[in-house]
PDB file of C-alpha atoms in Angstrom:
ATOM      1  CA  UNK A   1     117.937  37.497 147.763  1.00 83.00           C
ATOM      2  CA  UNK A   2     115.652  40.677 148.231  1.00 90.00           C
ATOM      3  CA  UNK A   3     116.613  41.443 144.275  1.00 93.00           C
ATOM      4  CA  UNK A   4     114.847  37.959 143.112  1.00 95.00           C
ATOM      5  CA  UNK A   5     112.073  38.771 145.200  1.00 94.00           C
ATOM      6  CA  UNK A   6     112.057  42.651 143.555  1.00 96.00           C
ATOM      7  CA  UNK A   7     112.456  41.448 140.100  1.00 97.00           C
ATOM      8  CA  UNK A   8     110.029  38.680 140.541  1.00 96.00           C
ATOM      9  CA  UNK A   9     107.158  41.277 142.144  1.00 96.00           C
ATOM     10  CA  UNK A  10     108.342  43.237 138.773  1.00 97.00           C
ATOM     11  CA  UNK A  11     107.736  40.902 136.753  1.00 97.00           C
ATOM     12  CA  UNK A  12     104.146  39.860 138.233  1.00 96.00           C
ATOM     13  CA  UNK A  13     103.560  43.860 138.573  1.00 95.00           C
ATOM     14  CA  UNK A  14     103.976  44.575 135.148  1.00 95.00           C
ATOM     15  CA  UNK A  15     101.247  41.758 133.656  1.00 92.00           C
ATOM     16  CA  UNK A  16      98.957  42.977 136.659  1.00 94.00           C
ATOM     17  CA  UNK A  17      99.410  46.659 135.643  1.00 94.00           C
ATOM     18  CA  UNK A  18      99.218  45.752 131.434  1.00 92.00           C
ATOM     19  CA  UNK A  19      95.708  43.842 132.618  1.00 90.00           C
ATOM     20  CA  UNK A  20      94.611  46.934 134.438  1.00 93.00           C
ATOM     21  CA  UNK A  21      94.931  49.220 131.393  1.00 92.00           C
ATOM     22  CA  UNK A  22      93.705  47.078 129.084  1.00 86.00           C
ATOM     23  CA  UNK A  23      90.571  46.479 131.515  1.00 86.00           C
ATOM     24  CA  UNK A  24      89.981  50.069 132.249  1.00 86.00           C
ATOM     25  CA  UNK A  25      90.587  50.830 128.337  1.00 86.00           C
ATOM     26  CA  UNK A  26      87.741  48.539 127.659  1.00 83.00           C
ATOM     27  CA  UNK A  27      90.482  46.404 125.760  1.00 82.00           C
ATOM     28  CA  UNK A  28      90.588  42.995 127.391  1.00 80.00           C
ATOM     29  CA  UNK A  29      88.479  41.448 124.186  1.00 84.00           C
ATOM     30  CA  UNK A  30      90.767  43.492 121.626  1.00 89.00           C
ATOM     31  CA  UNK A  31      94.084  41.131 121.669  1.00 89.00           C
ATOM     32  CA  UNK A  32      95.484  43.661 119.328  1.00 91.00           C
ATOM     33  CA  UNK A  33      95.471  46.894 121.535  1.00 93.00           C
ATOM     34  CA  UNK A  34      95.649  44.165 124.520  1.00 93.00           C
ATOM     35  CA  UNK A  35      99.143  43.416 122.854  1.00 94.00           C
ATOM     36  CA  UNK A  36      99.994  47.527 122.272  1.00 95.00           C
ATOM     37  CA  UNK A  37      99.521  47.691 126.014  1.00 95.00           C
ATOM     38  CA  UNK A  38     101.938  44.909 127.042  1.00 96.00           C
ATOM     39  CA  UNK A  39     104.033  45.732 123.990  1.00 97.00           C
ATOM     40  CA  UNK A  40     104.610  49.025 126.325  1.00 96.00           C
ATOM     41  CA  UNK A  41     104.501  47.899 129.738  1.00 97.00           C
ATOM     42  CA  UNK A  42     107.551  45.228 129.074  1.00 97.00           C
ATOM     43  CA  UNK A  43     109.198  47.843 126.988  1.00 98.00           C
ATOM     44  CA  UNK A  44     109.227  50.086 129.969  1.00 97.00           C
ATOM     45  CA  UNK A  45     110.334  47.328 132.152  1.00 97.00           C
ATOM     46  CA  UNK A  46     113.617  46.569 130.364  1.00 97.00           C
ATOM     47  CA  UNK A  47     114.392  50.529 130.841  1.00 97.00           C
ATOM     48  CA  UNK A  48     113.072  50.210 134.734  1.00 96.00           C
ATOM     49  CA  UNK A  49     115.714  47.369 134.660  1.00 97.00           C
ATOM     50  CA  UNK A  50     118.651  48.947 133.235  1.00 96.00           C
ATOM     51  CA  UNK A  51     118.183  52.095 135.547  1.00 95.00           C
ATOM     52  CA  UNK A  52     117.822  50.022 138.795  1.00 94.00           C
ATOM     53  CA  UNK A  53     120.788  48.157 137.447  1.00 95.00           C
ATOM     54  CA  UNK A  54     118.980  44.992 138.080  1.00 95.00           C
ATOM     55  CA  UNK A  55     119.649  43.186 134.845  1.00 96.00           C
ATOM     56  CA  UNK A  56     120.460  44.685 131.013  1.00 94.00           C
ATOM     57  CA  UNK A  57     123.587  46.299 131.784  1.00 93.00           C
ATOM     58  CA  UNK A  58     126.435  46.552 129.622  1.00 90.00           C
ATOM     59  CA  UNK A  59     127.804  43.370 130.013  1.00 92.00           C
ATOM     60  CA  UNK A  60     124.519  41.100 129.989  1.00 94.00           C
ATOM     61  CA  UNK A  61     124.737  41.826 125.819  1.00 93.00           C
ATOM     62  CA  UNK A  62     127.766  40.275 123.679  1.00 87.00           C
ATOM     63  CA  UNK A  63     129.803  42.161 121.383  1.00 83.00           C
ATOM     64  CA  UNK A  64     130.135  42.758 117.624  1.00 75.00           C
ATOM     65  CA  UNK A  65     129.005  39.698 115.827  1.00 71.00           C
ATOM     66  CA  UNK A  66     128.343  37.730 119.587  1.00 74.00           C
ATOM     67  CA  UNK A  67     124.803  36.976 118.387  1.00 83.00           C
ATOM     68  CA  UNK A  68     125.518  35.251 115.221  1.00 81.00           C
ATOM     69  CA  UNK A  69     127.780  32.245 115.997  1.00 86.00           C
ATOM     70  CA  UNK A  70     127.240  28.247 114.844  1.00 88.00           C
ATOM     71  CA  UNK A  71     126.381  27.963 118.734  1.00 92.00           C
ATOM     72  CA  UNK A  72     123.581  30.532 118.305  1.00 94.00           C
ATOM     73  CA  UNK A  73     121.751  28.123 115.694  1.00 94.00           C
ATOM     74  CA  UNK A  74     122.505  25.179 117.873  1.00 95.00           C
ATOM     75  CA  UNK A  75     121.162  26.337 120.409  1.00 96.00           C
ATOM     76  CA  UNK A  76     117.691  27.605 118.380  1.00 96.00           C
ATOM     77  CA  UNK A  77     117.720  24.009 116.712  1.00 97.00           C
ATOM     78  CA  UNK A  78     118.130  22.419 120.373  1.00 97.00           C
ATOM     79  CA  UNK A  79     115.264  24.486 121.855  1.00 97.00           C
ATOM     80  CA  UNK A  80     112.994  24.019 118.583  1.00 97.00           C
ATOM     81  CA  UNK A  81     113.390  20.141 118.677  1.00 97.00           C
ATOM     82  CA  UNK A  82     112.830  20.073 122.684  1.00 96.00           C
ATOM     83  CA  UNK A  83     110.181  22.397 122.261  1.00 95.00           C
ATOM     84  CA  UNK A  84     108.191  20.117 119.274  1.00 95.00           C
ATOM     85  CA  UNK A  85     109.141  16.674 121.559  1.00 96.00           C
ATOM     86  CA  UNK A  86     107.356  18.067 124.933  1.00 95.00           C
ATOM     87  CA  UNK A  87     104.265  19.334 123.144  1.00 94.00           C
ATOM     88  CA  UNK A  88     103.898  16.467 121.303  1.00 94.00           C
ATOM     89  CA  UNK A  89     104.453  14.153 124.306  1.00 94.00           C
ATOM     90  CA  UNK A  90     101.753  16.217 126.423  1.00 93.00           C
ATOM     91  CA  UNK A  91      98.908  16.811 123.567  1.00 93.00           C
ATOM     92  CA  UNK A  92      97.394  13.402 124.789  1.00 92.00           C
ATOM     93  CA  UNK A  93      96.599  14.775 128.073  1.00 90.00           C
ATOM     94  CA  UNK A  94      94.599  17.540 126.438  1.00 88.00           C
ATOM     95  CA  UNK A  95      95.399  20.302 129.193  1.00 87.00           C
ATOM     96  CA  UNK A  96      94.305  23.868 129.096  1.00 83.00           C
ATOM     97  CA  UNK A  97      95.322  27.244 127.298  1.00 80.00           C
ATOM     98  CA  UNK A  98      92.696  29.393 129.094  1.00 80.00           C
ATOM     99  CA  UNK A  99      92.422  30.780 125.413  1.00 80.00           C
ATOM    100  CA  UNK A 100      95.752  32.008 124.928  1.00 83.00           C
ATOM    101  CA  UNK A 101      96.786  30.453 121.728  1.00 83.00           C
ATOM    102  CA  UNK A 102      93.093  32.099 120.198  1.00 85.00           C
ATOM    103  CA  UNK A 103      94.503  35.304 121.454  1.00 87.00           C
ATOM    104  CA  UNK A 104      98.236  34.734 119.747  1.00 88.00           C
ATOM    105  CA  UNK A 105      96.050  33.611 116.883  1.00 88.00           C
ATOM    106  CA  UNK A 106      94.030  37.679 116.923  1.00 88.00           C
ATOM    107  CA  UNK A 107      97.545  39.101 117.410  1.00 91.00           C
ATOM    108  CA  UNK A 108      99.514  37.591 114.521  1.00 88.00           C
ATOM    109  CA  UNK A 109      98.169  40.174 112.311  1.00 88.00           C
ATOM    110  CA  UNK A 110      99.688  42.945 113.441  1.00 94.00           C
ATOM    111  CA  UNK A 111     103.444  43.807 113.191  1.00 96.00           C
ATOM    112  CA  UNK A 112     103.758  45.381 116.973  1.00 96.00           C
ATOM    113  CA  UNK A 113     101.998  42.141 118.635  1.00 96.00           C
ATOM    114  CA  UNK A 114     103.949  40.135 116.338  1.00 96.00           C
ATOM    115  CA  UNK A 115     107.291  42.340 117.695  1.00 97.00           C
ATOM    116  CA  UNK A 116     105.715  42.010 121.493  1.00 97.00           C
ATOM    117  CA  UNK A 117     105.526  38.051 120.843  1.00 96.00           C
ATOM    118  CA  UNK A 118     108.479  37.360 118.976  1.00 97.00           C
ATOM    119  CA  UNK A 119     111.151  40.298 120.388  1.00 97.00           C
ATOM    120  CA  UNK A 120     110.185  42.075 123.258  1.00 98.00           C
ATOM    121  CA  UNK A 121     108.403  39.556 125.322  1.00 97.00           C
ATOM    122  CA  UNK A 122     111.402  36.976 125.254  1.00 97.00           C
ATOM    123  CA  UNK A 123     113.889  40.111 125.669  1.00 98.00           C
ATOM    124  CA  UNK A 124     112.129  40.653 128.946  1.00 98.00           C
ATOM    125  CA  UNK A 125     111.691  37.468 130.223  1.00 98.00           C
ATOM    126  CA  UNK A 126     115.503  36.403 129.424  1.00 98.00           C
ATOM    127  CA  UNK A 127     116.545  39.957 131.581  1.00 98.00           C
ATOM    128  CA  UNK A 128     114.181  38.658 134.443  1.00 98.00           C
ATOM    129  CA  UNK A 129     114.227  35.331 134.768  1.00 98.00           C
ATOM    130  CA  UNK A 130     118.282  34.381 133.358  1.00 98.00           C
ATOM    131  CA  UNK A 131     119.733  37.817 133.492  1.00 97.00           C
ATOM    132  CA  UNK A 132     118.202  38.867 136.850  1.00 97.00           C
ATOM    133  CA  UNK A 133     117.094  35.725 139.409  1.00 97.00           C
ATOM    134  CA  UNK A 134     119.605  33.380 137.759  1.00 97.00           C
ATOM    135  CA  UNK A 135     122.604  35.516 138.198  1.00 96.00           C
ATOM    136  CA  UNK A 136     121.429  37.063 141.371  1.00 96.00           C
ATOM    137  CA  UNK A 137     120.757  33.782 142.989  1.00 96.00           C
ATOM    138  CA  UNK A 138     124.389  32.405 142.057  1.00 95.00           C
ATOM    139  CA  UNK A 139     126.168  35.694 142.986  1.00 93.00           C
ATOM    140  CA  UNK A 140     124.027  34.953 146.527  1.00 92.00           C
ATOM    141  CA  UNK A 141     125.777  31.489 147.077  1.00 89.00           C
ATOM    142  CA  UNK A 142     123.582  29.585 145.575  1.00 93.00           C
ATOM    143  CA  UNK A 143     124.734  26.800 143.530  1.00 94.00           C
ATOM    144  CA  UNK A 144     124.167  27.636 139.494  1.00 94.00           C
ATOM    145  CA  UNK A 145     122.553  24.287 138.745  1.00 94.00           C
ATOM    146  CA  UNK A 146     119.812  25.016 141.525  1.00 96.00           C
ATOM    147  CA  UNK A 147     119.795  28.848 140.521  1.00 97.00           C
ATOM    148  CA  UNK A 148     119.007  27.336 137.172  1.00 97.00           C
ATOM    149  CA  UNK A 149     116.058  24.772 138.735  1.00 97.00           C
ATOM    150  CA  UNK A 150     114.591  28.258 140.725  1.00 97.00           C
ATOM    151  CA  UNK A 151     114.270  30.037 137.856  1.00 97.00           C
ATOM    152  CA  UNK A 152     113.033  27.807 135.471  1.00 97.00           C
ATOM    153  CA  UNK A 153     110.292  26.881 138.160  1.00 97.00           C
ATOM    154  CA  UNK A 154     109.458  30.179 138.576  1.00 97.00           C
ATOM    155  CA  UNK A 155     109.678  31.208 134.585  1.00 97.00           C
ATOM    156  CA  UNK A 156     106.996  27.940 134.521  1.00 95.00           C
ATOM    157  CA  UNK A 157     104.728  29.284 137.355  1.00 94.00           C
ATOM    158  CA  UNK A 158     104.370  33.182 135.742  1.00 93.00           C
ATOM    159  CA  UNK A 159     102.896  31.653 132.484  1.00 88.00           C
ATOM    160  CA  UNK A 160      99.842  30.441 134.107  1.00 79.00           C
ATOM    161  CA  UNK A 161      97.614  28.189 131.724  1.00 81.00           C
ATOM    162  CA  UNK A 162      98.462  24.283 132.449  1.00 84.00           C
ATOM    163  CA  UNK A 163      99.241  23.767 128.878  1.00 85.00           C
ATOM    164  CA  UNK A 164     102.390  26.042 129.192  1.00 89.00           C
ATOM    165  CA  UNK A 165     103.572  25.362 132.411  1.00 92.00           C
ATOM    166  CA  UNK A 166     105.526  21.928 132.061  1.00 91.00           C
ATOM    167  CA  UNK A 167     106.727  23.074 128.612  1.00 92.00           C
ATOM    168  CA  UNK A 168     107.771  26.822 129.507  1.00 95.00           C
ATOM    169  CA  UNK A 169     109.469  25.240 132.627  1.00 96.00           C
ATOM    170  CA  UNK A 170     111.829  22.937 130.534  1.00 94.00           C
ATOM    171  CA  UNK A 171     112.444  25.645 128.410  1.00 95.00           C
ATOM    172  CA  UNK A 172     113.496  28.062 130.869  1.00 97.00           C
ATOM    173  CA  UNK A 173     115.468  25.284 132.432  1.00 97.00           C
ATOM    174  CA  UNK A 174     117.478  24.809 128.923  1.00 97.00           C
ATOM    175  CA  UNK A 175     117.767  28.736 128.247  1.00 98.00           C
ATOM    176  CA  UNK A 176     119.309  29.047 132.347  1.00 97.00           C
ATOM    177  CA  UNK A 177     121.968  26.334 131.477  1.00 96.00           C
ATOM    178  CA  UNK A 178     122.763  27.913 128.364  1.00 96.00           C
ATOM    179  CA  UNK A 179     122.890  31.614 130.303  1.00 97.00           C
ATOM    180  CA  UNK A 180     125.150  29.675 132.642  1.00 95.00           C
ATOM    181  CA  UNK A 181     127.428  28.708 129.906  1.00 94.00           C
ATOM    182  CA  UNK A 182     128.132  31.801 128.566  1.00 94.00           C
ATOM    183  CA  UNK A 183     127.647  34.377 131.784  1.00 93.00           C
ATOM    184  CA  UNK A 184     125.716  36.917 129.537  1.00 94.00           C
ATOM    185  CA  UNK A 185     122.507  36.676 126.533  1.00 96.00           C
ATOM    186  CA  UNK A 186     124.257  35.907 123.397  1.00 95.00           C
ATOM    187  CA  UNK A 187     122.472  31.980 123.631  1.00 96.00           C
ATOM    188  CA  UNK A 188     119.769  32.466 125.636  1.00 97.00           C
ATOM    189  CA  UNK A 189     118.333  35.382 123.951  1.00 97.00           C
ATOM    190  CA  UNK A 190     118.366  34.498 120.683  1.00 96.00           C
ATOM    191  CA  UNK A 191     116.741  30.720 120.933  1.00 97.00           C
ATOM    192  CA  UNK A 192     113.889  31.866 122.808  1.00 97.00           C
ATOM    193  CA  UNK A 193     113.684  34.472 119.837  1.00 97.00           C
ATOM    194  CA  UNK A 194     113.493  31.665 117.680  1.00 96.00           C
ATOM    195  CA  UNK A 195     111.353  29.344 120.178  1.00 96.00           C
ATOM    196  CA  UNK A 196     108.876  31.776 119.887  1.00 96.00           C
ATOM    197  CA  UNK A 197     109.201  33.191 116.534  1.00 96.00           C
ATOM    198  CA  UNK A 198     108.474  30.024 114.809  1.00 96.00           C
ATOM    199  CA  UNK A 199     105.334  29.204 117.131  1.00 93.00           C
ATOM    200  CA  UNK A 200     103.690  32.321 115.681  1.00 94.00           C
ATOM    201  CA  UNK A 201     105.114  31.368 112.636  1.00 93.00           C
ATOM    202  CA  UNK A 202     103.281  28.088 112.415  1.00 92.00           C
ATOM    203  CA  UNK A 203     100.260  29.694 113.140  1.00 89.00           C
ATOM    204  CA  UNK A 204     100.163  31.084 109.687  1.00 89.00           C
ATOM    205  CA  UNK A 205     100.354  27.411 108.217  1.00 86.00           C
ATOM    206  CA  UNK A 206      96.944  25.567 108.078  1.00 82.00           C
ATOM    207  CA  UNK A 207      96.359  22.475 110.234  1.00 76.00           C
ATOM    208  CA  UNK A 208      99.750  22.587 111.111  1.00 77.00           C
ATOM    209  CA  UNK A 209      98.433  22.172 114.471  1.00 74.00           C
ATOM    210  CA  UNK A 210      96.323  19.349 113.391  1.00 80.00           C
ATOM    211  CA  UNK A 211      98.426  16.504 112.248  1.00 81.00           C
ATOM    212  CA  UNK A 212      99.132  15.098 115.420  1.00 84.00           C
ATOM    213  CA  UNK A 213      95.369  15.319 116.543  1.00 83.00           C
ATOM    214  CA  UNK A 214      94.851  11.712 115.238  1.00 84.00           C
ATOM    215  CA  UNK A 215      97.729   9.605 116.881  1.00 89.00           C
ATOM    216  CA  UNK A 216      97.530   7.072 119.719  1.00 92.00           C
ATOM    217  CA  UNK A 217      99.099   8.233 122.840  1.00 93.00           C
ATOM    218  CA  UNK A 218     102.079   5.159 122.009  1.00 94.00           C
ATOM    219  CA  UNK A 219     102.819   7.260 118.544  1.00 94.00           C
ATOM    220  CA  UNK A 220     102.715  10.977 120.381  1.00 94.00           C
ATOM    221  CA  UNK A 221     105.784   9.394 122.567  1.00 95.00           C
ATOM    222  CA  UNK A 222     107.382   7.804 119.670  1.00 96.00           C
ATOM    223  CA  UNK A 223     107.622  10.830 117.853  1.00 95.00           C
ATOM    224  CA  UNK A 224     107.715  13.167 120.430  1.00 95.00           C
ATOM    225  CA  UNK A 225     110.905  11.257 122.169  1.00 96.00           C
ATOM    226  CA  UNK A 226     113.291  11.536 119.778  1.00 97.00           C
ATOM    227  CA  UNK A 227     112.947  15.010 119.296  1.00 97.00           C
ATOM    228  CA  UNK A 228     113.224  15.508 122.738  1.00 96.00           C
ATOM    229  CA  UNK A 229     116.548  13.439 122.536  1.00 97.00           C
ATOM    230  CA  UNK A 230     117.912  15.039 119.978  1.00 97.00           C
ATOM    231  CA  UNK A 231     117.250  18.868 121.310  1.00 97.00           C
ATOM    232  CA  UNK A 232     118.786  17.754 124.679  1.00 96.00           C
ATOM    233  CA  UNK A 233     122.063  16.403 122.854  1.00 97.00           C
ATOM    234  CA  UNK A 234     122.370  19.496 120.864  1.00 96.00           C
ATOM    235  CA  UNK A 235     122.263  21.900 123.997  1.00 96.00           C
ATOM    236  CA  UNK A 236     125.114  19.353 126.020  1.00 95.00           C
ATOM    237  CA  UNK A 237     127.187  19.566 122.991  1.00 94.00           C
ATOM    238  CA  UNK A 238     126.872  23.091 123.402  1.00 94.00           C
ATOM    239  CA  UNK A 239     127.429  23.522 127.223  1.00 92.00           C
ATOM    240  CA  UNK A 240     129.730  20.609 127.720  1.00 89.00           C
ATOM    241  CA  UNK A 241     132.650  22.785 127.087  1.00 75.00           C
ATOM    242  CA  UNK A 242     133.943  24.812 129.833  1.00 66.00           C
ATOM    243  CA  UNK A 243     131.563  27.878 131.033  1.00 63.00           C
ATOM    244  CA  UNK A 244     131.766  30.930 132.486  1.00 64.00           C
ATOM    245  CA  UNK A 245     131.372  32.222 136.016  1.00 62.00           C
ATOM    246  CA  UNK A 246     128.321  34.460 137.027  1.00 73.00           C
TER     247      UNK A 246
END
């Protein structure tokens, strides 16, 4: 248990120490040097992580062509259409970003925010929260379906703003059960590559965060459930077969 605690304080120190830099820098209104500076702080992480042998070692990455498989797309089309149904679902409620989609919106101009956002950030979080609580939690006793709640909860709680809480929890509660099924990243990994990959994406589309603006709160769940159905069958088609131990 004292290496969930260590990687969570990490995890926490790392934001806290990217936020002191940036603050003492004079670059907490620049999001693109703001992004350099976490671009370098999570980069430094990961190697933190590999040398404490606390997640990222050898084993944590598939082989050969173990990132390109018909489960790999799956798995990005079950997160994307999951992803879509929640936000959808919860736009009515109108909850807070504390500004961080204007700040995603500064950073999508430059290629190393863009690699921070997309890459980095999500190679990170999937050593932290899947490679490193998840794994150490089951390896501890605990039961991987409630090592897979934990983390998720806590993967929820780090992003903050009430707007990504709910949705980053279900998220990290699909990307733990496909970590599960596989023992290692070769799932996990790449979907919340995609996950995040096409959100910045979208932002380069005009009013494509508009369309829904409009709807009654019956129509958000109309069209909001059926995604959510449909990403949740795609992931149990994918982890209904057998899975690996941790």
């Amino acid at each position: 248990m004292k290496k969930v605690l260590i990687l969570f304080l990490i995890f926490l120190c790392g934001q806290f120490v990217a936020g002191i830099i940036a603050g003492s820098m004079g670059w907490l209104e620049n999001a693109r040097y703001m992004g350099y500076t976490i671009l370098a702080v999570d980069l430094l992480i990961i190697a933190l992580l590999w040398r404490l042998r606390l997640a990222g070692e050898k084993e944590s990455y598939p082989k050969g062509t173990g990132w390109l498989t018909g489960k790999t797309l799956l798995a990005g089309a079950g997160i994307l259409a999951l992803a879509f149904g929640v936000n959808i679902m919860l736009e009515p409620l109108n909850l807070s970003d504390l500004g961080l989609e204007a700040t995603f919106e500064a950073m999508r101009s430059d290629v190393l925010c863009i690699l921070m956002l997309c890459v980095v950030g999500p190679w990170l979080e999937e050593l932290i929260f899947r490679d490193g609580i998840l794994r150490h939690l089951a390896q501890n006793g605990i039961k991987p379906v409630w090592a897979v709640v934990v983390s998720a909860l806590l993967f929820g709680l780090v992003h903050g703003d009430p707007a990504q809480m709910v949705p980053a929890s279900l998220l990290g509660l699909v990307l733990g059960l496909l970590y599960v099924h596989t023992g290692d990243l070769s799932l996990c990994l790449p979907a919340h590559i995609i996950n995040n990959s096409v959100a910045i994406g979208l932002m380069y589309i005009p009013g494509s965060d508009e369309w829904t603006k409009d709807l009654s709160v019956p129509e958000h769940i109309a069209l909001g459930l059926p995604l959510l159905l449909v990403g949740a069958l795609l992931i149990y088609i994918i982890i209904a077969r057998k899975k690996k131990s941790l």
